[in-house]
């Protein structure tokens, strides 16, 4: 069977809705020019004597999308390439229930959506596709800057000025001591709340930059 005959039918049926029978991973991948890419298609049904086809679509799925037949995996013959395909760049092999499309020395023109497919009787079953983006330079990931833990600020009470003169009465001293205690308690509560806020902020920043 010539691939182009049924491929025209496949375009008409469209691959907008992939099947859970064929699970493709990853859904999206970006690689640098001249690198190798491995795309996986896992079959959830028994495929002892069935062929797995790999297609490429260079634009978003639509009614007039063009699909290229790249290669297929055959249990007896191994990889069978499509017409006008650089055979040295493309290979298909099987690993248990997974069918791997191996692309080497990829170029920006290799970007597109890659689909695996099985030909049933009479239906065609597609995977949901893997979008491949080939770029000359990968974006660099900015490393999070390490922020030093702020030092705890120690609040110090001002020293009371020494006053010359007669001693204060016990009532006055009692009021002063009570006032100092209230002030110390208030400062302790304020410092505790301040430290809790800082710890919460640090935890949030660590989670954000993970």
PDB file of C-alpha atoms in Angstrom:
ATOM      1  CA  UNK A   1       0.000   0.000   0.000  1.00  0.00           C
ATOM      2  CA  UNK A   2       1.429   3.392  -0.969  1.00  0.00           C
ATOM      3  CA  UNK A   3       1.354   5.706   2.044  1.00  0.00           C
ATOM      4  CA  UNK A   4       0.074   8.703   0.096  1.00  0.00           C
ATOM      5  CA  UNK A   5      -3.198   6.933  -0.826  1.00  0.00           C
ATOM      6  CA  UNK A   6      -4.436   6.489   2.724  1.00  0.00           C
ATOM      7  CA  UNK A   7      -2.664   9.628   3.916  1.00  0.00           C
ATOM      8  CA  UNK A   8      -5.096  11.761   1.942  1.00  0.00           C
ATOM      9  CA  UNK A   9      -7.924  10.024   3.759  1.00  0.00           C
ATOM     10  CA  UNK A  10      -6.195  10.629   7.059  1.00  0.00           C
ATOM     11  CA  UNK A  11      -6.093  14.363   6.365  1.00  0.00           C
ATOM     12  CA  UNK A  12      -9.818  14.419   5.704  1.00  0.00           C
ATOM     13  CA  UNK A  13     -10.591  12.555   8.927  1.00  0.00           C
ATOM     14  CA  UNK A  14      -8.305  15.052  10.744  1.00  0.00           C
ATOM     15  CA  UNK A  15      -6.261  14.461  13.868  1.00  0.00           C
ATOM     16  CA  UNK A  16      -7.772  17.191  15.985  1.00  0.00           C
ATOM     17  CA  UNK A  17      -9.063  14.615  18.482  1.00  0.00           C
ATOM     18  CA  UNK A  18      -6.375  12.117  19.463  1.00  0.00           C
ATOM     19  CA  UNK A  19      -7.158   8.713  20.890  1.00  0.00           C
ATOM     20  CA  UNK A  20      -6.243   7.443  24.345  1.00  0.00           C
ATOM     21  CA  UNK A  21      -5.269   4.144  22.700  1.00  0.00           C
ATOM     22  CA  UNK A  22      -2.005   5.778  21.571  1.00  0.00           C
ATOM     23  CA  UNK A  23      -0.370   7.937  24.239  1.00  0.00           C
ATOM     24  CA  UNK A  24       2.383  10.242  23.015  1.00  0.00           C
ATOM     25  CA  UNK A  25       5.025  11.805  25.234  1.00  0.00           C
ATOM     26  CA  UNK A  26       6.124  14.490  25.674  1.00  0.00           C
ATOM     27  CA  UNK A  27       3.311  16.798  24.564  1.00  0.00           C
ATOM     28  CA  UNK A  28       5.818  19.580  23.764  1.00  0.00           C
ATOM     29  CA  UNK A  29       9.580  19.651  23.424  1.00  0.00           C
ATOM     30  CA  UNK A  30      12.055  22.352  22.425  1.00  0.00           C
ATOM     31  CA  UNK A  31      15.575  21.389  21.340  1.00  0.00           C
ATOM     32  CA  UNK A  32      18.603  23.048  19.856  1.00  0.00           C
ATOM     33  CA  UNK A  33      19.696  22.659  16.256  1.00  0.00           C
ATOM     34  CA  UNK A  34      21.739  19.521  15.425  1.00  0.00           C
ATOM     35  CA  UNK A  35      20.600  17.694  18.578  1.00  0.00           C
ATOM     36  CA  UNK A  36      18.864  14.309  18.781  1.00  0.00           C
ATOM     37  CA  UNK A  37      15.180  13.917  19.718  1.00  0.00           C
ATOM     38  CA  UNK A  38      13.264  10.827  20.820  1.00  0.00           C
ATOM     39  CA  UNK A  39       9.460  10.894  20.644  1.00  0.00           C
ATOM     40  CA  UNK A  40       7.464   8.134  22.321  1.00  0.00           C
ATOM     41  CA  UNK A  41       4.148   6.529  21.345  1.00  0.00           C
ATOM     42  CA  UNK A  42       2.796   3.968  23.808  1.00  0.00           C
ATOM     43  CA  UNK A  43       0.114   1.566  22.603  1.00  0.00           C
ATOM     44  CA  UNK A  44      -2.555   0.583  25.122  1.00  0.00           C
ATOM     45  CA  UNK A  45      -3.712  -2.351  23.009  1.00  0.00           C
ATOM     46  CA  UNK A  46      -1.995  -5.465  21.690  1.00  0.00           C
ATOM     47  CA  UNK A  47      -0.054  -4.701  18.495  1.00  0.00           C
ATOM     48  CA  UNK A  48       1.634  -8.005  17.764  1.00  0.00           C
ATOM     49  CA  UNK A  49       1.319  -7.793  13.969  1.00  0.00           C
ATOM     50  CA  UNK A  50       0.245  -4.175  13.527  1.00  0.00           C
ATOM     51  CA  UNK A  51       2.253  -1.326  12.039  1.00  0.00           C
ATOM     52  CA  UNK A  52       2.876   2.013  13.724  1.00  0.00           C
ATOM     53  CA  UNK A  53       3.084   5.017  11.381  1.00  0.00           C
ATOM     54  CA  UNK A  54       4.728   8.350  12.170  1.00  0.00           C
ATOM     55  CA  UNK A  55       3.478  11.537  10.479  1.00  0.00           C
ATOM     56  CA  UNK A  56       4.560  15.158  10.665  1.00  0.00           C
ATOM     57  CA  UNK A  57       2.350  18.216  10.358  1.00  0.00           C
ATOM     58  CA  UNK A  58       4.151  21.511   9.789  1.00  0.00           C
ATOM     59  CA  UNK A  59       1.234  23.795  10.729  1.00  0.00           C
ATOM     60  CA  UNK A  60      -1.630  23.898  13.215  1.00  0.00           C
ATOM     61  CA  UNK A  61      -4.294  21.209  12.672  1.00  0.00           C
ATOM     62  CA  UNK A  62      -7.018  22.270  10.242  1.00  0.00           C
ATOM     63  CA  UNK A  63      -9.122  20.856   7.402  1.00  0.00           C
ATOM     64  CA  UNK A  64      -6.398  21.651   4.854  1.00  0.00           C
ATOM     65  CA  UNK A  65      -3.414  20.577   6.926  1.00  0.00           C
ATOM     66  CA  UNK A  66      -0.632  18.774   5.128  1.00  0.00           C
ATOM     67  CA  UNK A  67       0.776  15.595   6.662  1.00  0.00           C
ATOM     68  CA  UNK A  68       4.097  14.061   5.760  1.00  0.00           C
ATOM     69  CA  UNK A  69       4.595  10.318   6.078  1.00  0.00           C
ATOM     70  CA  UNK A  70       7.990   9.896   7.735  1.00  0.00           C
ATOM     71  CA  UNK A  71       8.377   6.239   8.608  1.00  0.00           C
ATOM     72  CA  UNK A  72       6.646   3.194  10.023  1.00  0.00           C
ATOM     73  CA  UNK A  73       7.629   0.326  12.254  1.00  0.00           C
ATOM     74  CA  UNK A  74       7.003  -3.193  10.978  1.00  0.00           C
ATOM     75  CA  UNK A  75       7.491  -6.269  13.160  1.00  0.00           C
ATOM     76  CA  UNK A  76       9.194  -8.122  10.310  1.00  0.00           C
ATOM     77  CA  UNK A  77      11.034  -5.366   8.416  1.00  0.00           C
ATOM     78  CA  UNK A  78      11.794  -2.820  11.135  1.00  0.00           C
ATOM     79  CA  UNK A  79      11.874   0.806   9.975  1.00  0.00           C
ATOM     80  CA  UNK A  80      10.290   1.578   6.591  1.00  0.00           C
ATOM     81  CA  UNK A  81      10.839   5.166   5.432  1.00  0.00           C
ATOM     82  CA  UNK A  82       8.527   7.377   3.457  1.00  0.00           C
ATOM     83  CA  UNK A  83       9.382   8.979   0.143  1.00  0.00           C
ATOM     84  CA  UNK A  84      11.658  12.044   0.093  1.00  0.00           C
ATOM     85  CA  UNK A  85      12.737  11.417   3.704  1.00  0.00           C
ATOM     86  CA  UNK A  86      16.342  11.667   4.888  1.00  0.00           C
ATOM     87  CA  UNK A  87      16.624   8.058   5.990  1.00  0.00           C
ATOM     88  CA  UNK A  88      19.860   8.589   7.912  1.00  0.00           C
ATOM     89  CA  UNK A  89      18.077  11.049  10.213  1.00  0.00           C
ATOM     90  CA  UNK A  90      14.963   9.011  11.052  1.00  0.00           C
ATOM     91  CA  UNK A  91      14.568   5.623  12.702  1.00  0.00           C
ATOM     92  CA  UNK A  92      11.715   3.857  14.486  1.00  0.00           C
ATOM     93  CA  UNK A  93      12.219   1.109  17.039  1.00  0.00           C
ATOM     94  CA  UNK A  94      10.106  -0.740  19.560  1.00  0.00           C
ATOM     95  CA  UNK A  95      10.581  -0.985  23.315  1.00  0.00           C
ATOM     96  CA  UNK A  96       7.854  -3.278  24.726  1.00  0.00           C
ATOM     97  CA  UNK A  97       4.596  -1.357  24.143  1.00  0.00           C
ATOM     98  CA  UNK A  98       6.409   1.901  23.269  1.00  0.00           C
ATOM     99  CA  UNK A  99       7.307   2.861  19.699  1.00  0.00           C
ATOM    100  CA  UNK A 100      10.113   5.420  19.544  1.00  0.00           C
ATOM    101  CA  UNK A 101      10.691   7.881  16.711  1.00  0.00           C
ATOM    102  CA  UNK A 102      14.378   8.839  16.757  1.00  0.00           C
ATOM    103  CA  UNK A 103      15.387  12.055  14.970  1.00  0.00           C
ATOM    104  CA  UNK A 104      19.058  13.028  14.653  1.00  0.00           C
ATOM    105  CA  UNK A 105      20.700  16.316  13.640  1.00  0.00           C
ATOM    106  CA  UNK A 106      17.381  18.172  13.720  1.00  0.00           C
ATOM    107  CA  UNK A 107      16.987  21.505  11.951  1.00  0.00           C
ATOM    108  CA  UNK A 108      14.475  24.355  12.413  1.00  0.00           C
ATOM    109  CA  UNK A 109      12.584  23.048   9.379  1.00  0.00           C
ATOM    110  CA  UNK A 110      11.948  19.817  11.328  1.00  0.00           C
ATOM    111  CA  UNK A 111       9.659  21.753  13.685  1.00  0.00           C
ATOM    112  CA  UNK A 112       6.032  20.680  13.668  1.00  0.00           C
ATOM    113  CA  UNK A 113       3.558  18.314  15.294  1.00  0.00           C
ATOM    114  CA  UNK A 114       4.454  14.633  15.145  1.00  0.00           C
ATOM    115  CA  UNK A 115       1.683  12.034  15.271  1.00  0.00           C
ATOM    116  CA  UNK A 116       1.794   8.266  15.591  1.00  0.00           C
ATOM    117  CA  UNK A 117      -0.998   6.306  13.964  1.00  0.00           C
ATOM    118  CA  UNK A 118      -2.292   2.784  13.480  1.00  0.00           C
ATOM    119  CA  UNK A 119      -4.383   1.660  10.515  1.00  0.00           C
ATOM    120  CA  UNK A 120      -7.346  -0.430  11.611  1.00  0.00           C
ATOM    121  CA  UNK A 121     -10.225  -1.887   9.679  1.00  0.00           C
ATOM    122  CA  UNK A 122     -11.655   0.509   8.720  1.00  0.00           C
ATOM    123  CA  UNK A 123     -10.739   3.260  11.212  1.00  0.00           C
ATOM    124  CA  UNK A 124      -7.495   5.189  11.634  1.00  0.00           C
ATOM    125  CA  UNK A 125      -6.335   5.790  15.209  1.00  0.00           C
ATOM    126  CA  UNK A 126      -4.063   8.713  16.025  1.00  0.00           C
ATOM    127  CA  UNK A 127      -2.133   9.794  19.067  1.00  0.00           C
ATOM    128  CA  UNK A 128      -2.638  13.328  20.374  1.00  0.00           C
ATOM    129  CA  UNK A 129       0.662  14.513  18.915  1.00  0.00           C
ATOM    130  CA  UNK A 130       3.984  15.896  20.129  1.00  0.00           C
ATOM    131  CA  UNK A 131       4.884  19.454  19.179  1.00  0.00           C
ATOM    132  CA  UNK A 132       8.575  19.799  18.352  1.00  0.00           C
ATOM    133  CA  UNK A 133      10.254  23.187  18.201  1.00  0.00           C
ATOM    134  CA  UNK A 134      13.839  23.355  16.921  1.00  0.00           C
ATOM    135  CA  UNK A 135      15.713  26.595  17.636  1.00  0.00           C
ATOM    136  CA  UNK A 136      19.280  27.757  17.106  1.00  0.00           C
ATOM    137  CA  UNK A 137      19.626  28.933  20.698  1.00  0.00           C
ATOM    138  CA  UNK A 138      17.789  27.761  23.774  1.00  0.00           C
ATOM    139  CA  UNK A 139      16.675  30.477  26.194  1.00  0.00           C
ATOM    140  CA  UNK A 140      18.858  30.652  29.259  1.00  0.00           C
ATOM    141  CA  UNK A 141      17.192  30.128  32.586  1.00  0.00           C
ATOM    142  CA  UNK A 142      18.019  32.858  35.056  1.00  0.00           C
ATOM    143  CA  UNK A 143      19.368  31.420  38.271  1.00  0.00           C
ATOM    144  CA  UNK A 144      17.586  32.691  41.369  1.00  0.00           C
ATOM    145  CA  UNK A 145      19.721  35.018  43.413  1.00  0.00           C
ATOM    146  CA  UNK A 146      20.405  33.956  46.936  1.00  0.00           C
ATOM    147  CA  UNK A 147      19.127  36.462  49.407  1.00  0.00           C
ATOM    148  CA  UNK A 148      20.878  36.729  52.724  1.00  0.00           C
ATOM    149  CA  UNK A 149      18.754  36.231  55.766  1.00  0.00           C
ATOM    150  CA  UNK A 150      18.134  39.636  57.339  1.00  0.00           C
ATOM    151  CA  UNK A 151      19.596  40.059  60.780  1.00  0.00           C
ATOM    152  CA  UNK A 152      17.191  40.375  63.623  1.00  0.00           C
ATOM    153  CA  UNK A 153      16.930  43.893  64.874  1.00  0.00           C
ATOM    154  CA  UNK A 154      17.311  44.219  68.619  1.00  0.00           C
ATOM    155  CA  UNK A 155      15.199  46.934  70.101  1.00  0.00           C
ATOM    156  CA  UNK A 156      16.917  48.646  72.991  1.00  0.00           C
ATOM    157  CA  UNK A 157      15.240  50.822  75.525  1.00  0.00           C
ATOM    158  CA  UNK A 158      16.725  54.254  76.020  1.00  0.00           C
ATOM    159  CA  UNK A 159      18.611  54.701  79.226  1.00  0.00           C
ATOM    160  CA  UNK A 160      16.731  56.911  81.649  1.00  0.00           C
ATOM    161  CA  UNK A 161      18.614  60.012  82.627  1.00  0.00           C
ATOM    162  CA  UNK A 162      19.847  60.139  86.184  1.00  0.00           C
ATOM    163  CA  UNK A 163      17.909  62.721  88.036  1.00  0.00           C
ATOM    164  CA  UNK A 164      19.233  64.447  91.095  1.00  0.00           C
ATOM    165  CA  UNK A 165      16.868  65.178  93.905  1.00  0.00           C
ATOM    166  CA  UNK A 166      14.687  63.400  96.380  1.00  0.00           C
ATOM    167  CA  UNK A 167      13.783  59.702  95.823  1.00  0.00           C
ATOM    168  CA  UNK A 168      10.443  58.876  94.151  1.00  0.00           C
ATOM    169  CA  UNK A 169       7.630  57.587  96.270  1.00  0.00           C
ATOM    170  CA  UNK A 170       6.787  53.817  96.190  1.00  0.00           C
ATOM    171  CA  UNK A 171       3.604  54.520  94.211  1.00  0.00           C
ATOM    172  CA  UNK A 172       5.504  56.383  91.527  1.00  0.00           C
ATOM    173  CA  UNK A 173       8.095  53.619  91.333  1.00  0.00           C
ATOM    174  CA  UNK A 174       5.369  51.003  91.060  1.00  0.00           C
ATOM    175  CA  UNK A 175       3.722  52.873  88.183  1.00  0.00           C
ATOM    176  CA  UNK A 176       7.052  53.216  86.411  1.00  0.00           C
ATOM    177  CA  UNK A 177       7.831  49.508  86.793  1.00  0.00           C
ATOM    178  CA  UNK A 178       4.353  48.574  85.547  1.00  0.00           C
ATOM    179  CA  UNK A 179       4.744  50.865  82.546  1.00  0.00           C
ATOM    180  CA  UNK A 180       8.140  49.358  81.703  1.00  0.00           C
ATOM    181  CA  UNK A 181       6.709  45.833  81.935  1.00  0.00           C
ATOM    182  CA  UNK A 182       3.799  46.718  79.633  1.00  0.00           C
ATOM    183  CA  UNK A 183       6.258  48.266  77.180  1.00  0.00           C
ATOM    184  CA  UNK A 184       8.490  45.187  77.255  1.00  0.00           C
ATOM    185  CA  UNK A 185       5.544  42.850  76.667  1.00  0.00           C
ATOM    186  CA  UNK A 186       4.335  44.992  73.754  1.00  0.00           C
ATOM    187  CA  UNK A 187       7.797  45.026  72.225  1.00  0.00           C
ATOM    188  CA  UNK A 188       8.111  41.265  72.644  1.00  0.00           C
ATOM    189  CA  UNK A 189       4.806  40.691  70.867  1.00  0.00           C
ATOM    190  CA  UNK A 190       5.763  43.082  68.084  1.00  0.00           C
ATOM    191  CA  UNK A 191       9.164  41.396  67.595  1.00  0.00           C
ATOM    192  CA  UNK A 192       7.528  37.949  67.551  1.00  0.00           C
ATOM    193  CA  UNK A 193       4.997  38.994  64.897  1.00  0.00           C
ATOM    194  CA  UNK A 194       7.741  40.668  62.858  1.00  0.00           C
ATOM    195  CA  UNK A 195       9.854  37.486  62.910  1.00  0.00           C
ATOM    196  CA  UNK A 196       6.884  35.331  61.883  1.00  0.00           C
ATOM    197  CA  UNK A 197       6.172  37.608  58.925  1.00  0.00           C
ATOM    198  CA  UNK A 198       9.811  37.415  57.816  1.00  0.00           C
ATOM    199  CA  UNK A 199       9.869  33.622  58.061  1.00  0.00           C
ATOM    200  CA  UNK A 200       6.646  33.366  56.067  1.00  0.00           C
ATOM    201  CA  UNK A 201       8.072  35.710  53.430  1.00  0.00           C
ATOM    202  CA  UNK A 202      11.296  33.657  53.194  1.00  0.00           C
ATOM    203  CA  UNK A 203       9.354  30.402  52.763  1.00  0.00           C
ATOM    204  CA  UNK A 204       7.288  31.994  50.007  1.00  0.00           C
ATOM    205  CA  UNK A 205      10.422  33.246  48.212  1.00  0.00           C
ATOM    206  CA  UNK A 206      12.041  29.800  48.418  1.00  0.00           C
ATOM    207  CA  UNK A 207       8.977  28.118  46.955  1.00  0.00           C
ATOM    208  CA  UNK A 208       8.769  30.764  44.228  1.00  0.00           C
ATOM    209  CA  UNK A 209      12.354  30.221  43.045  1.00  0.00           C
ATOM    210  CA  UNK A 210      12.354  26.436  43.183  1.00  0.00           C
TER     211      UNK A 210
END
